[in-house]
PDB file of C-alpha atoms in Angstrom:
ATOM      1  CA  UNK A   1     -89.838  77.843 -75.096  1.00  0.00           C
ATOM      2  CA  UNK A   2     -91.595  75.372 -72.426  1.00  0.00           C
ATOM      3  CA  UNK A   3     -92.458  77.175 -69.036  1.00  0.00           C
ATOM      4  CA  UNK A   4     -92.764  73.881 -67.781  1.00  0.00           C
ATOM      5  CA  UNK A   5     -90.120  71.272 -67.576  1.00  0.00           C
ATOM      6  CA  UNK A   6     -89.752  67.728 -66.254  1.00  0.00           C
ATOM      7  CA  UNK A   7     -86.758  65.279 -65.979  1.00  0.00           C
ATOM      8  CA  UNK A   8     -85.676  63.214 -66.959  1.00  0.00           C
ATOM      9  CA  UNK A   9     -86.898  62.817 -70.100  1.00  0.00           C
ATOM     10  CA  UNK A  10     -86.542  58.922 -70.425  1.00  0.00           C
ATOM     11  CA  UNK A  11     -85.520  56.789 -67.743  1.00  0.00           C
ATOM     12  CA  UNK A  12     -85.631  52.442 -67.080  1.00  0.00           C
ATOM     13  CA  UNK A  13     -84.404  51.203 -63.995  1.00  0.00           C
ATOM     14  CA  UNK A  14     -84.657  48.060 -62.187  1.00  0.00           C
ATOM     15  CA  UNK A  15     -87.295  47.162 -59.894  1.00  0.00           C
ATOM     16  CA  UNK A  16     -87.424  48.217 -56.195  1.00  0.00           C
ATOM     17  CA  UNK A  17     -85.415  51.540 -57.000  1.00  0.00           C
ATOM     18  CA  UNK A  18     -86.343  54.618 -55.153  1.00  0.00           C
ATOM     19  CA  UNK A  19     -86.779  57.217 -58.123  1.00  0.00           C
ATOM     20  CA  UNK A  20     -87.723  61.251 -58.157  1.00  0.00           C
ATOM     21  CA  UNK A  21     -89.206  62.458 -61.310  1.00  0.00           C
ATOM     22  CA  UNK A  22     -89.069  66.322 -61.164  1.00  0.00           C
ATOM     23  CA  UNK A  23     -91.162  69.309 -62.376  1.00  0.00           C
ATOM     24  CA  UNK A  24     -90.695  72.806 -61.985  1.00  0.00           C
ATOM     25  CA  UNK A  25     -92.852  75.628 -63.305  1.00  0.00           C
ATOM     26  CA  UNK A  26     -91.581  79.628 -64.182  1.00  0.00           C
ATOM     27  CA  UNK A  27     -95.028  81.076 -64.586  1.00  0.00           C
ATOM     28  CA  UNK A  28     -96.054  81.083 -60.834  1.00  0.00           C
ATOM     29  CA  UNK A  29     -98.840  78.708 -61.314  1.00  0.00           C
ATOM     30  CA  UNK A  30    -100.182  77.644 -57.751  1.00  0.00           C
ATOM     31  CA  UNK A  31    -102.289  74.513 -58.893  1.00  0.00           C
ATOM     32  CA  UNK A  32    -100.339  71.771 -60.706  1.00  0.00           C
ATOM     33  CA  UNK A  33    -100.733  68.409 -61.666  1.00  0.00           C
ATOM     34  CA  UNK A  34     -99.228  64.870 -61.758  1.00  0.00           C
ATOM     35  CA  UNK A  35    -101.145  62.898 -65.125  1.00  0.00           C
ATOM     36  CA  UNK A  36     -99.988  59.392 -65.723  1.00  0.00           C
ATOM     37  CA  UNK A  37    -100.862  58.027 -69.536  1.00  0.00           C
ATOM     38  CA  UNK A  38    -100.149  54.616 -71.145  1.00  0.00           C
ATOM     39  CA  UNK A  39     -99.237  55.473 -74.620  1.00  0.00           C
ATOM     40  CA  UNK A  40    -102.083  57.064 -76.902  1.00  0.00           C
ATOM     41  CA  UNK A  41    -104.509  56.797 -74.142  1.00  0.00           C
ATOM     42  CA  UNK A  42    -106.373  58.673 -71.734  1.00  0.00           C
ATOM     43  CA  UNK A  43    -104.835  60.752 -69.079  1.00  0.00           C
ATOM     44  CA  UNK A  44    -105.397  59.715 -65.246  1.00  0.00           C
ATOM     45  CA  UNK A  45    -104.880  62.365 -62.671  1.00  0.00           C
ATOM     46  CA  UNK A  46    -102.836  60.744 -59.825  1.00  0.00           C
ATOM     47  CA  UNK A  47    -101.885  63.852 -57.439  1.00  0.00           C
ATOM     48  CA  UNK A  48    -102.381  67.456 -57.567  1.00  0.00           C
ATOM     49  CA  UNK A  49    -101.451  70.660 -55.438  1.00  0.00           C
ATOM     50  CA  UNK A  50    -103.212  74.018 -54.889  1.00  0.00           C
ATOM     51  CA  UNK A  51    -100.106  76.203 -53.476  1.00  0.00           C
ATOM     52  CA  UNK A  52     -97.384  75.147 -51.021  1.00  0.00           C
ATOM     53  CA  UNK A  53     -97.518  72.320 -48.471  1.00  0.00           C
ATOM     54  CA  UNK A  54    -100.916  71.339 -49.915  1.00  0.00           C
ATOM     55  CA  UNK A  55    -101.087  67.839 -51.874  1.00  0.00           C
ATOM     56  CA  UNK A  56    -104.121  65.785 -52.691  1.00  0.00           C
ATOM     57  CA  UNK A  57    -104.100  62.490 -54.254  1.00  0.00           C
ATOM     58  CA  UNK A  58    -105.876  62.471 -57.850  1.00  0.00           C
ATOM     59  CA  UNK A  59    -108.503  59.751 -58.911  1.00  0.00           C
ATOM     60  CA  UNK A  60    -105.946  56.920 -59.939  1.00  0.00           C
ATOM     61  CA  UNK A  61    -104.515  55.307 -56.680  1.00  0.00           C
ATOM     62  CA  UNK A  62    -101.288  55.308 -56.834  1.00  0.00           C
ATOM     63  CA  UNK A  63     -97.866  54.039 -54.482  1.00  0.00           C
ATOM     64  CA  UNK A  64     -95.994  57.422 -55.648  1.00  0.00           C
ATOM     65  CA  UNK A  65     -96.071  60.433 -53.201  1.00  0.00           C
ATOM     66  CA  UNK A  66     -95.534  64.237 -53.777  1.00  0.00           C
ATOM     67  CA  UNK A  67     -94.619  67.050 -52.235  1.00  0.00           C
ATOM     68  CA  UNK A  68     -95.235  70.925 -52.589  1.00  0.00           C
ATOM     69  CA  UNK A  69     -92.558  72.842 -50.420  1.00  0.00           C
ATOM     70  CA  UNK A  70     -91.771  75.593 -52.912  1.00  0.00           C
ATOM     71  CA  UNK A  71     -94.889  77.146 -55.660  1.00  0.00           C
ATOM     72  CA  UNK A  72     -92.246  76.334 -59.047  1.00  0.00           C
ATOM     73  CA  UNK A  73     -91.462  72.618 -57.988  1.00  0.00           C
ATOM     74  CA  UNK A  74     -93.555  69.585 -57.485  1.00  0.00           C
ATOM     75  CA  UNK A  75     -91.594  66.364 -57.431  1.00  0.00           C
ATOM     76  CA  UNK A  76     -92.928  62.581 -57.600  1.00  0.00           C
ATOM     77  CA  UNK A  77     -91.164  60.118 -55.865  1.00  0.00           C
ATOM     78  CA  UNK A  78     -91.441  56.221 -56.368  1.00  0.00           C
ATOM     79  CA  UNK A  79     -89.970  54.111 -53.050  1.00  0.00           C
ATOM     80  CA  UNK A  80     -89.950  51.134 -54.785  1.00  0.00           C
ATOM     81  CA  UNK A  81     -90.300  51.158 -58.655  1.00  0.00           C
ATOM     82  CA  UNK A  82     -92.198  47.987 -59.867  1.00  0.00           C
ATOM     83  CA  UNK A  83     -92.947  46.741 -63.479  1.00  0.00           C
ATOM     84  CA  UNK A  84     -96.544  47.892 -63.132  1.00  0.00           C
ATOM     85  CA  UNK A  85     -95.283  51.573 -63.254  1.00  0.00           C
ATOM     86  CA  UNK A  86     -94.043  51.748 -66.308  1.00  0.00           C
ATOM     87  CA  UNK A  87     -95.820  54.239 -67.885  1.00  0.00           C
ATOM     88  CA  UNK A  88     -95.538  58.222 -69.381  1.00  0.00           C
ATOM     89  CA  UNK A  89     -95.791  60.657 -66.389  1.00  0.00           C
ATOM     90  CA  UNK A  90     -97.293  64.130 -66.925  1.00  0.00           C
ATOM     91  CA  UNK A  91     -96.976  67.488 -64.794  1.00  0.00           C
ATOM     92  CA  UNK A  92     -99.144  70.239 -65.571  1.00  0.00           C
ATOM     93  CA  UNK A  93     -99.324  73.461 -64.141  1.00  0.00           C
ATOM     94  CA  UNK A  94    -102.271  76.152 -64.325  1.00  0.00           C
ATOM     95  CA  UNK A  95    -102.925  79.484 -62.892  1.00  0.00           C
ATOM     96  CA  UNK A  96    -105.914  79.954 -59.827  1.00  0.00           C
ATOM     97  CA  UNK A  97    -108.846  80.556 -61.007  1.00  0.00           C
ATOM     98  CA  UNK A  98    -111.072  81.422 -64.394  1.00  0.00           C
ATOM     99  CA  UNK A  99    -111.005  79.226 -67.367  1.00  0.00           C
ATOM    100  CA  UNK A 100    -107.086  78.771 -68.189  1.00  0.00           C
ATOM    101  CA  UNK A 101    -106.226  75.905 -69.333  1.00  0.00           C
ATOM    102  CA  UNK A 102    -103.352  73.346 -68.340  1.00  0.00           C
ATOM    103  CA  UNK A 103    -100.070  73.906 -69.340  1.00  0.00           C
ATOM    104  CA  UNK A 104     -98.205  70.673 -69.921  1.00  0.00           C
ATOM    105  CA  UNK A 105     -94.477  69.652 -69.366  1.00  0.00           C
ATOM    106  CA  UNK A 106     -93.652  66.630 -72.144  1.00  0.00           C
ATOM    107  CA  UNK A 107     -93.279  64.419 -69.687  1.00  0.00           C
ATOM    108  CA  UNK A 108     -90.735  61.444 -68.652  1.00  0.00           C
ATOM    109  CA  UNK A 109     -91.192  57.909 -70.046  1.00  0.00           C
ATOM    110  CA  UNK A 110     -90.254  55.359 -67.337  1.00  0.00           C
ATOM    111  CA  UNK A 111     -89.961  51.976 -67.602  1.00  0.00           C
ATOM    112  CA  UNK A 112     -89.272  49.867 -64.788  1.00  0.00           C
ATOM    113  CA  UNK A 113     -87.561  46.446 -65.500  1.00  0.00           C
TER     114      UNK A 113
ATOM    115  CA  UNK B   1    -117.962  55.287 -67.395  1.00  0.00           C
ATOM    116  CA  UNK B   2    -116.140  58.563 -68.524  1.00  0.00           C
ATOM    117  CA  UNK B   3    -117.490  61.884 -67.294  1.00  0.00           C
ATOM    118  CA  UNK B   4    -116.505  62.729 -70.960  1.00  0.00           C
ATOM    119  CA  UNK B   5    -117.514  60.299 -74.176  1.00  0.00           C
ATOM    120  CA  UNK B   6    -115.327  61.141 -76.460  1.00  0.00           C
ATOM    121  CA  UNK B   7    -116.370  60.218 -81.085  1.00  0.00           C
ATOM    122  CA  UNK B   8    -114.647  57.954 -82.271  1.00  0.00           C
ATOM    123  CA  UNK B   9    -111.559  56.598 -79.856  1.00  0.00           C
ATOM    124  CA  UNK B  10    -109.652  56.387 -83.609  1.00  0.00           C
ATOM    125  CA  UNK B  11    -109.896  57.405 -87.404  1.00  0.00           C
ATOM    126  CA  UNK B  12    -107.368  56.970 -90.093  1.00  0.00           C
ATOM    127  CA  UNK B  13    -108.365  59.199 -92.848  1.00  0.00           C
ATOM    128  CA  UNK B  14    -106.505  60.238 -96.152  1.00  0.00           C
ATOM    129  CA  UNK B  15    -105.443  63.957 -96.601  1.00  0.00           C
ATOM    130  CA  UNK B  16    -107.386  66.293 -97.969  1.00  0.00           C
ATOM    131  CA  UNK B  17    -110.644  65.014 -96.242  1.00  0.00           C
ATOM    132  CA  UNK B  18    -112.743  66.711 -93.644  1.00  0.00           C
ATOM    133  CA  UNK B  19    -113.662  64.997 -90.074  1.00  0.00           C
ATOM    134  CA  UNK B  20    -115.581  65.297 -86.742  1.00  0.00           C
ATOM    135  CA  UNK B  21    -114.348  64.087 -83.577  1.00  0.00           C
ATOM    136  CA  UNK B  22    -117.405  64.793 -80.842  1.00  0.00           C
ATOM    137  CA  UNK B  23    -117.516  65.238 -77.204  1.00  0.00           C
ATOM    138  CA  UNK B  24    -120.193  64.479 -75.306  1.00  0.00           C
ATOM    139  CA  UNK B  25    -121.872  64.787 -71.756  1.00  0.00           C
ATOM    140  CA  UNK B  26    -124.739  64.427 -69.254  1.00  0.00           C
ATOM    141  CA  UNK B  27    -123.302  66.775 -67.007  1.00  0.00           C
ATOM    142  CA  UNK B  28    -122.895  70.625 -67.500  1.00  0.00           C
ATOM    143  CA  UNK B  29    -119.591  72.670 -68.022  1.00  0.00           C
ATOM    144  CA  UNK B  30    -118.474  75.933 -67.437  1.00  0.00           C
ATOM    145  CA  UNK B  31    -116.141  75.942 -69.846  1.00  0.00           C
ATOM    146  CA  UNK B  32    -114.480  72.835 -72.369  1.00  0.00           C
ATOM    147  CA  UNK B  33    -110.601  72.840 -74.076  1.00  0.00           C
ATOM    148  CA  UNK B  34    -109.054  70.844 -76.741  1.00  0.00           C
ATOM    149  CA  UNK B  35    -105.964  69.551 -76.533  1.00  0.00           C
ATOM    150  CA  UNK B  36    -103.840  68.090 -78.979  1.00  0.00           C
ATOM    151  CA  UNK B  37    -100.835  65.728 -77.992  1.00  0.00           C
ATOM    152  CA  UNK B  38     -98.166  64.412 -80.255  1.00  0.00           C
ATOM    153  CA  UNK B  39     -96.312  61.261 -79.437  1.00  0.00           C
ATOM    154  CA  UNK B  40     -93.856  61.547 -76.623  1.00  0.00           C
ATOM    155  CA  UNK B  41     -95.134  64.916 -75.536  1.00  0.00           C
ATOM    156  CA  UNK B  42     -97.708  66.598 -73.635  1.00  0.00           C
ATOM    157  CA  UNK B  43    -100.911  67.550 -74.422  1.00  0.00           C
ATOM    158  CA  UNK B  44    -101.059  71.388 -75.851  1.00  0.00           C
ATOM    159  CA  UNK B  45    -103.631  73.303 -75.966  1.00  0.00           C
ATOM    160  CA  UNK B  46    -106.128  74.534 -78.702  1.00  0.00           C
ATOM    161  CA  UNK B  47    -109.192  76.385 -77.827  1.00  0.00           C
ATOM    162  CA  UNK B  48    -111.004  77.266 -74.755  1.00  0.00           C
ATOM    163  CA  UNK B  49    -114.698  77.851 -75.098  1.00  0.00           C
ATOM    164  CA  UNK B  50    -116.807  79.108 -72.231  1.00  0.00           C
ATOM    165  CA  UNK B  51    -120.414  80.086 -73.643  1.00  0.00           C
ATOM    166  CA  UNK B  52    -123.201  77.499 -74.870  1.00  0.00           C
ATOM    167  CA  UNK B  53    -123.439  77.965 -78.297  1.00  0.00           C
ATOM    168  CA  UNK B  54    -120.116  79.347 -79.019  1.00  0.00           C
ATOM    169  CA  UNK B  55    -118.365  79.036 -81.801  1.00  0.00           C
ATOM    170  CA  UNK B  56    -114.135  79.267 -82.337  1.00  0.00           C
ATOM    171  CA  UNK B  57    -112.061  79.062 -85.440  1.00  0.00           C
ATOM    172  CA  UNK B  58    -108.323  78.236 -84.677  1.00  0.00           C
ATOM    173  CA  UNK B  59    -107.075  77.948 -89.367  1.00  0.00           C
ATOM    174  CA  UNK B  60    -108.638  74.919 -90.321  1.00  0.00           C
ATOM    175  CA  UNK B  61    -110.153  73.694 -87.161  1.00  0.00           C
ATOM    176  CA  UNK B  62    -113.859  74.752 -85.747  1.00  0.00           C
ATOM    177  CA  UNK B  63    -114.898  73.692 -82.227  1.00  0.00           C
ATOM    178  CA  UNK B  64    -118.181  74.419 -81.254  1.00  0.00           C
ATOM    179  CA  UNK B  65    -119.847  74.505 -77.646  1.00  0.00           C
ATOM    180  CA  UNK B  66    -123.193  73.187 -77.242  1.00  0.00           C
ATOM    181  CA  UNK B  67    -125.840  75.397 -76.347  1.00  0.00           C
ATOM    182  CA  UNK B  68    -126.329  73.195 -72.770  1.00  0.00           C
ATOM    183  CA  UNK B  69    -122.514  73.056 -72.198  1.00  0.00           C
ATOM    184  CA  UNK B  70    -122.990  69.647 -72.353  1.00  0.00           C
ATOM    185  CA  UNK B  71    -121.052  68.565 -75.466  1.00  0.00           C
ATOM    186  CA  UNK B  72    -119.287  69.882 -77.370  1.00  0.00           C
ATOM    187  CA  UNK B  73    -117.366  68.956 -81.255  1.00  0.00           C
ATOM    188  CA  UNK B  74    -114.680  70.096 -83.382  1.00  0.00           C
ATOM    189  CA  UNK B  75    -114.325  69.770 -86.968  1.00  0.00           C
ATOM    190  CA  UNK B  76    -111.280  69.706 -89.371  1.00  0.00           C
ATOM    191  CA  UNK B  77    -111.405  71.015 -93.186  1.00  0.00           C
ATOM    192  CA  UNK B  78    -108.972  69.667 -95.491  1.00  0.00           C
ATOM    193  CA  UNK B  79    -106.913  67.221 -93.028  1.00  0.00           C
ATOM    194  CA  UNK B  80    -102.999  67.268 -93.393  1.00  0.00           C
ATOM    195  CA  UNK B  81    -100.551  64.808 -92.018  1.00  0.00           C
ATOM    196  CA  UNK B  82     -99.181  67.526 -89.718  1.00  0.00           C
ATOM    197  CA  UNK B  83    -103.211  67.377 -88.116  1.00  0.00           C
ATOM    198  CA  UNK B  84    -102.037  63.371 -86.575  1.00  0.00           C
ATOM    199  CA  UNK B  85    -102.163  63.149 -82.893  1.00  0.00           C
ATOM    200  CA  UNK B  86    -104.102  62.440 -80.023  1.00  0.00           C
ATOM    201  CA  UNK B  87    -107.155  65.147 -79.738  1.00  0.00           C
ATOM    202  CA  UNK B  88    -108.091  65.260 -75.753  1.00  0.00           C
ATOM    203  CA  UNK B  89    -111.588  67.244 -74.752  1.00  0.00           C
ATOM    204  CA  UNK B  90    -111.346  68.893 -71.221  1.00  0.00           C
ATOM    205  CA  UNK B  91    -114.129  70.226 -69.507  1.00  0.00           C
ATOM    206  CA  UNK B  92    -114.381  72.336 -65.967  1.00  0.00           C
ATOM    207  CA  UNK B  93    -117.697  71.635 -63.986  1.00  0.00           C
ATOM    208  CA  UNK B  94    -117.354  75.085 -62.139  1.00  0.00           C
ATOM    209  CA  UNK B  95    -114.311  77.953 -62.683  1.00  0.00           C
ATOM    210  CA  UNK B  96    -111.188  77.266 -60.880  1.00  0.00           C
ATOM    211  CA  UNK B  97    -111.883  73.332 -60.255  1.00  0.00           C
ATOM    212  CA  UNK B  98    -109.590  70.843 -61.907  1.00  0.00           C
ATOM    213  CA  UNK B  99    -110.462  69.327 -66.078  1.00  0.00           C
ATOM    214  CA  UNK B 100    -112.598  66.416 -66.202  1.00  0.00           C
ATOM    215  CA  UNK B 101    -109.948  64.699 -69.480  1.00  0.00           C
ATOM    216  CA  UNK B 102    -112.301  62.541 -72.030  1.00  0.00           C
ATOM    217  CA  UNK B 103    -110.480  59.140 -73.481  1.00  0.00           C
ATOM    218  CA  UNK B 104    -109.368  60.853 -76.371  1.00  0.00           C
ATOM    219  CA  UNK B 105    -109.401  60.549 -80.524  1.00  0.00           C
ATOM    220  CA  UNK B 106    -106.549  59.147 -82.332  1.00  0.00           C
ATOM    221  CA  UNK B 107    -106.298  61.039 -85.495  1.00  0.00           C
ATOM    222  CA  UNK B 108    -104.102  59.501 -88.173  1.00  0.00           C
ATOM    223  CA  UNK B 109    -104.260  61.741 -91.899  1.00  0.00           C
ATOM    224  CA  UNK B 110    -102.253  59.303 -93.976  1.00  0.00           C
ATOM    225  CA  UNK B 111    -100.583  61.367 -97.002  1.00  0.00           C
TER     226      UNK B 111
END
């Protein structure tokens, strides 16, 4: 049973919409994690959060923003979807401190035509 | 350049053989995970190993710290199909600080 879930799971929609991938978390994690991944390859960190009303943006710029206003959810919003953004999206989620290790959602596949 | 190298980026291998996908660094960890990812889903993970030297079993699959926290490998005995995926080394430079993701291995154990 995933403590971690993101939707939608698949979406495509046309360039220039305004689009809000969600993710929300039942273990109480305070750091999670927004990955984006081109099929089969590596994963680029493109925001992250360390508890409520704190966001950071990852090391892959990116025209998406976030926001952290409750510990279970951390949304990413797109103003204006473009081709270039088509990609998998990743949330992960891990608890402060020690060496725990990410817990992933599965993702949402967006493709922006 | 990648923080984390990660040996080979893909290997297509029949079942029933063995393999060794490596993970390698200049800098230091505190501690390194596997992951393993399966088309259309996220990454899951395997192992966590925190001391140089150390040494995990997880069934068929070894991973093994180096003793400078530096690199680290893991090994698979007898591959099955059910093994394909996309293996994804992790490492944390100090405890509590975000992973440090390698480019990954693309394991494909053809039947």
């Amino acid at each position: 049973e995933a403590d971690i879930y993101q939707t939608p799971r698949y979406l495509v929609i046309g360039t220039g919409k305004k689009i809000t991938l969600e993710c929300s978390q039942t273990m109480g994690h305070d750091k999670m994690y927004w990955y984006q991944q081109d099929p089969g390859m590596e994963l680029h960190l493109i925001h992250y959060s360390y508890g409520v009303n704190s966001t950071e943006k990852g090391d892959l710029s990116s025209e998406s923003t976030v926001s952290r206003i409750r510990t279970e959810h951390f949304p990413l919003t797109l103003e204006s979807a473009r081709p270039s953004h088509t990609s998998q999206y990743l949330c992960a989620s891990r608890p402060t401190g020690g060496a725990y290790g990410y817990t992933f959602g599965s993702g949402t596949r967006l493709t922006v035509v | 350049t990648q923080l984390l190298e990660q040996s080979p980026q893909f290997l297509s291998i029949q079942e029933g053989e063995n393999l060794t996908v490596y993970c390698n660094s200049s800098s230091v960890f505190s501690s390194l995970q596997w992951y393993r990812q399966e088309p259309g889903e996220g990454p899951v993970l395997l192992v966590t190993v925190v001391t140089g030297g150390e040494v995990k079993k997880l069934k068929r699959l070894t991973f093994q710290f180096g003793d400078a926290r530096k690199d680290s490998s893991l090994h698979i005995t007898a591959a099955q199909p059910g093994d394909t995926g996309l293996y994804l080394c992790a490492g944390v430079k100090n405890a509590g600080n975000m992973l440090t993701f390698g480019g990954g291995t693309r394991l494909m154990v053809k039947p």
